[in-house]
C-alpha positions as protocol buffer text, in pm:
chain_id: "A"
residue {
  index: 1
  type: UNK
  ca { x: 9175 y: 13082 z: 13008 }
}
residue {
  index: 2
  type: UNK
  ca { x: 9230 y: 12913 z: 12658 }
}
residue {
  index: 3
  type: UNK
  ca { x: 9463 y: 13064 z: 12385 }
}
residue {
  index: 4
  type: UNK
  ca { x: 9217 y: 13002 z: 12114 }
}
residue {
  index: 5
  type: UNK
  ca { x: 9359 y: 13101 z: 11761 }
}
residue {
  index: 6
  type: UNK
  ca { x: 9691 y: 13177 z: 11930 }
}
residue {
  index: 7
  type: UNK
  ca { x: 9846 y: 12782 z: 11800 }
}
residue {
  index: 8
  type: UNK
  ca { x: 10104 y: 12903 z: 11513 }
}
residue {
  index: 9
  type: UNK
  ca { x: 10145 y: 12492 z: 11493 }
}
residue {
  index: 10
  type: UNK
  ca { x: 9784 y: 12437 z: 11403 }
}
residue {
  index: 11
  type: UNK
  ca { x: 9694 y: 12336 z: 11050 }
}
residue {
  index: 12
  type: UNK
  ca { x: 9311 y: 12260 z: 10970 }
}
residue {
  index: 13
  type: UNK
  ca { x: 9256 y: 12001 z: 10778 }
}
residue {
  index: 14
  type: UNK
  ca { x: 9128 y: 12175 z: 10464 }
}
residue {
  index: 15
  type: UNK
  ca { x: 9463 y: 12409 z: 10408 }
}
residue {
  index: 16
  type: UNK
  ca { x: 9613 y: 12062 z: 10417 }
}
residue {
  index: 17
  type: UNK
  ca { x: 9399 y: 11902 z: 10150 }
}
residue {
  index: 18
  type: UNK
  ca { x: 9447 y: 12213 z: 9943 }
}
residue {
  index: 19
  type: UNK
  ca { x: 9804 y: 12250 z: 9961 }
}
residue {
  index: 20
  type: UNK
  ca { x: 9812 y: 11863 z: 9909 }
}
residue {
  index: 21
  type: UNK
  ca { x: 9611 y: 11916 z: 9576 }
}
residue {
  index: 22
  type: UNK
  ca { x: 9834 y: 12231 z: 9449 }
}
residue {
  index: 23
  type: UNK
  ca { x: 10187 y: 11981 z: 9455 }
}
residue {
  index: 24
  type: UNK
  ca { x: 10010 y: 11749 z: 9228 }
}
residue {
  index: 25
  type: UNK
  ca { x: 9881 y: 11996 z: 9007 }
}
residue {
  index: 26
  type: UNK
  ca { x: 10230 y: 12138 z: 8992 }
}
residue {
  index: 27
  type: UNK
  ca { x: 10393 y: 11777 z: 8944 }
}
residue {
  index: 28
  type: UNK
  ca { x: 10096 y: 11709 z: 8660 }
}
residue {
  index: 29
  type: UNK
  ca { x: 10259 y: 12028 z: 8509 }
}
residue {
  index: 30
  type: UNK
  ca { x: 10610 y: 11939 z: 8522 }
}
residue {
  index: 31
  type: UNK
  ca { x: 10548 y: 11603 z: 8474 }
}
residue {
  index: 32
  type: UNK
  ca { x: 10245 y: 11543 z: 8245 }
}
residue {
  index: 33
  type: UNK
  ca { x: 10304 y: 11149 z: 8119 }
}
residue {
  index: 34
  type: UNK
  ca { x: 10331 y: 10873 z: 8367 }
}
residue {
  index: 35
  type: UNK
  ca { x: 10476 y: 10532 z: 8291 }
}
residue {
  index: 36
  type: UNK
  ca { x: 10291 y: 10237 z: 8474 }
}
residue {
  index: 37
  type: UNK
  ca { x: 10369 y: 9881 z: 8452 }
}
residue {
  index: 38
  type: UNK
  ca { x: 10053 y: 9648 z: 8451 }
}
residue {
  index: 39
  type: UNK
  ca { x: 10171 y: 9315 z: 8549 }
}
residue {
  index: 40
  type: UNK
  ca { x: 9935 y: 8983 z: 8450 }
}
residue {
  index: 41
  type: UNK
  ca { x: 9925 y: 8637 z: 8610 }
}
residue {
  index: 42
  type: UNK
  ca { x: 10194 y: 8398 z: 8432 }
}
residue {
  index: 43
  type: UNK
  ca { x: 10492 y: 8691 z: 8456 }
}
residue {
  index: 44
  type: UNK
  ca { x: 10349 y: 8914 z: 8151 }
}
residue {
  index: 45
  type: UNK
  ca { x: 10385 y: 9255 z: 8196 }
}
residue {
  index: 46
  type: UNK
  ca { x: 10217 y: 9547 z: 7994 }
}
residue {
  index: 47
  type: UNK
  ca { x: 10432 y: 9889 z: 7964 }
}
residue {
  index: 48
  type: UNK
  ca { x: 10213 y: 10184 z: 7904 }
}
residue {
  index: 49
  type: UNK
  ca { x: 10266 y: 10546 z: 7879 }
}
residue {
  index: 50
  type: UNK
  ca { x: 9967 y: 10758 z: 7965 }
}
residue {
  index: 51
  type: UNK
  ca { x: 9853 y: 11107 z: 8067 }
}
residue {
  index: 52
  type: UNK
  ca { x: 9888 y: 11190 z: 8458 }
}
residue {
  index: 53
  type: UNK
  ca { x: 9482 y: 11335 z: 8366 }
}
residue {
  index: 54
  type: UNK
  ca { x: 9387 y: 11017 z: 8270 }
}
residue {
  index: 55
  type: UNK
  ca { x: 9067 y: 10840 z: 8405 }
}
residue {
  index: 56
  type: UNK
  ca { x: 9148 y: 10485 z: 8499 }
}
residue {
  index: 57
  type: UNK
  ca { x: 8851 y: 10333 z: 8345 }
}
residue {
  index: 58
  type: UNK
  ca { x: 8985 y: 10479 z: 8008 }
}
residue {
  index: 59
  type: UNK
  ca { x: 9284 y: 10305 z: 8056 }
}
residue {
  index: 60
  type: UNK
  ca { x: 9146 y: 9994 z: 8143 }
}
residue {
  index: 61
  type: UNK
  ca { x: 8908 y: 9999 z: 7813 }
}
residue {
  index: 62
  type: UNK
  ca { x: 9216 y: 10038 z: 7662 }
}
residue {
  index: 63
  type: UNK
  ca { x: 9388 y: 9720 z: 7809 }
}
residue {
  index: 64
  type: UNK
  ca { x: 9049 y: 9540 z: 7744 }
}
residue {
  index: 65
  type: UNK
  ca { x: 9089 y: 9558 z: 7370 }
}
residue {
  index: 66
  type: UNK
  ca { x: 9402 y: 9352 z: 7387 }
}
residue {
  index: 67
  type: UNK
  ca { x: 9232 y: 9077 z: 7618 }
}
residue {
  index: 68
  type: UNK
  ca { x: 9023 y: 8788 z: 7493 }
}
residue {
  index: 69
  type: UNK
  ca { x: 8693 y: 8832 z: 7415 }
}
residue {
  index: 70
  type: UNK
  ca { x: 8519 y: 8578 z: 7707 }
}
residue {
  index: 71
  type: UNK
  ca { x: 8684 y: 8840 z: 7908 }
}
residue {
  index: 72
  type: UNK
  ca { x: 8448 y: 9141 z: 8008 }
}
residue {
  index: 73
  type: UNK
  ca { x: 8595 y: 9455 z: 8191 }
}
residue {
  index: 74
  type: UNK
  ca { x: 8340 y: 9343 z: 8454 }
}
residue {
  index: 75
  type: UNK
  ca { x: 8537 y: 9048 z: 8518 }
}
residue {
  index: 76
  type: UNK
  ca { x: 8885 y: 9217 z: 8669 }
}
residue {
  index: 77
  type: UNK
  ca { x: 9027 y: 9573 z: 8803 }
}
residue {
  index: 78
  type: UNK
  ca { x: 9359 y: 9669 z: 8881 }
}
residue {
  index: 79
  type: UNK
  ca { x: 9577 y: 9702 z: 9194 }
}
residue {
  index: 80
  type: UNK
  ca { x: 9822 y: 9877 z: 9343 }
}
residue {
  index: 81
  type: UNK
  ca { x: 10063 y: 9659 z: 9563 }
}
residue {
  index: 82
  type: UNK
  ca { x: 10184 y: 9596 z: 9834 }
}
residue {
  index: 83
  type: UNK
  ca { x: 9904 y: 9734 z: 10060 }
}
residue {
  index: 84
  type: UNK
  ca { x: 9619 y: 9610 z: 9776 }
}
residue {
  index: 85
  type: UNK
  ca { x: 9422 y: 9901 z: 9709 }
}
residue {
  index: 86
  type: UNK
  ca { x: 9162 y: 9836 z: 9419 }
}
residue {
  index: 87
  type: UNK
  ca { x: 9235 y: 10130 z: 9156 }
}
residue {
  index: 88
  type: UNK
  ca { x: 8903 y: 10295 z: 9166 }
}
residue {
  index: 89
  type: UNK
  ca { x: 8730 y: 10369 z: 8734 }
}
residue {
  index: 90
  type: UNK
  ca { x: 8613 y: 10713 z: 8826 }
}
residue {
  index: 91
  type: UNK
  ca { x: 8941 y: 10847 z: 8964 }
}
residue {
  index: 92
  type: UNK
  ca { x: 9253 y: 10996 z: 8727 }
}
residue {
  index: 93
  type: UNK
  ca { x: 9555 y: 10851 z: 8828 }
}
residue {
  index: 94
  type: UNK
  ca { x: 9661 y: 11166 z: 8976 }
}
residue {
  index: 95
  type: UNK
  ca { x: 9357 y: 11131 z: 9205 }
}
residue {
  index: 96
  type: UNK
  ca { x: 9487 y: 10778 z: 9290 }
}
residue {
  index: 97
  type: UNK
  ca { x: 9831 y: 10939 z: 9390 }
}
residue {
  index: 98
  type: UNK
  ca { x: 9971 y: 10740 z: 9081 }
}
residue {
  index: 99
  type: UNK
  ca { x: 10220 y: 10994 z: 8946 }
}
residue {
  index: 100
  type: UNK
  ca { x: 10555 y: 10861 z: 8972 }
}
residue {
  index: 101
  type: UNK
  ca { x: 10625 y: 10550 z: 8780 }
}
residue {
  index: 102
  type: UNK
  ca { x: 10397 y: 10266 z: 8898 }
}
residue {
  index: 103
  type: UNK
  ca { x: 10379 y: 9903 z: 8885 }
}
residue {
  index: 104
  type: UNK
  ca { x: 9987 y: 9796 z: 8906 }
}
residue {
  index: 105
  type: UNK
  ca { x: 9847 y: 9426 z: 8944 }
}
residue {
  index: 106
  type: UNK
  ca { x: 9546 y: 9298 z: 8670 }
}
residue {
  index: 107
  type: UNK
  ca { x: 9330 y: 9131 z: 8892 }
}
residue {
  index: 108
  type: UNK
  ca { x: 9040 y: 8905 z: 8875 }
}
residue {
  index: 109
  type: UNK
  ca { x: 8732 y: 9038 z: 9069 }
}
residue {
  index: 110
  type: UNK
  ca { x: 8620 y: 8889 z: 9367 }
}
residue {
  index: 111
  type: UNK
  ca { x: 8995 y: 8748 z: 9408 }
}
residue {
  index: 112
  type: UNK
  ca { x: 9093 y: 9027 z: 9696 }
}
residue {
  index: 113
  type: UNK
  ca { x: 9443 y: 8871 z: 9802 }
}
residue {
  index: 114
  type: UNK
  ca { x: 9527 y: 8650 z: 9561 }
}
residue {
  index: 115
  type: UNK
  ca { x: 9745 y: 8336 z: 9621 }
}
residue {
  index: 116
  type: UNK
  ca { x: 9942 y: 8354 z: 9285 }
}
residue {
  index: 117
  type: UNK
  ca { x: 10232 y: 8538 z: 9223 }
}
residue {
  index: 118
  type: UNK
  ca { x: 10212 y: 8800 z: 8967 }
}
């Protein structure tokens, strides 16, 4: 009655997610540095160079040592417009599908759409 495991156009869900995480551990190969552009309130933008590997929360101690000091890393997060998805600290940027070059927003927390321009 049914033709079960007779669909040549099925794809399960897993063999997607696998062949999903194979291209970006073939891009992280070819490509190994990313360049990503954190932009701050008042038109200042930061240009850094880092490691495709890289955990975000690394990089974001590193752009804390630049900041003042009333400023904790508690106090903002980054990102990623235009659809405003918060860059999660325990994700590399290759997890966060941030391997091309990327342009990323500092952000003040609790401020989810801010009314500024950046």
């Amino acid at each position: 009655m049914y033709n079960i495991g007779k669909n040549e156009n099925f794809e399960s869900r897993s063999k997607k997610q696998l062949e999903t995480l194979k291209s970006k551990s073939e891009f992280a190969k070819k490509c190994p540095v990313v360049e990503v552009k954190i932009k701050f309130p008042k038109s200042t933008t930061l240009t850094i160079q880092v490691p495709v590997k890289s955990l975000v929360k690394n990089i974001r101690r590193n752009i804390q040592t630049i900041l003042v000091d009333e400023l904790s890393l508690d106090d903002w997060h980054l990102v990623e417009f235009p659809i405003r998805r918060k860059i999660r600290d325990e994700k590399t940027l290759l997890e966060e599908d941030i391997m091309f070059k990327s342009i990323l927003h500092f952000t003040f927390t609790g401020i989810l759409f801010p009314h500024h321009t950046f």
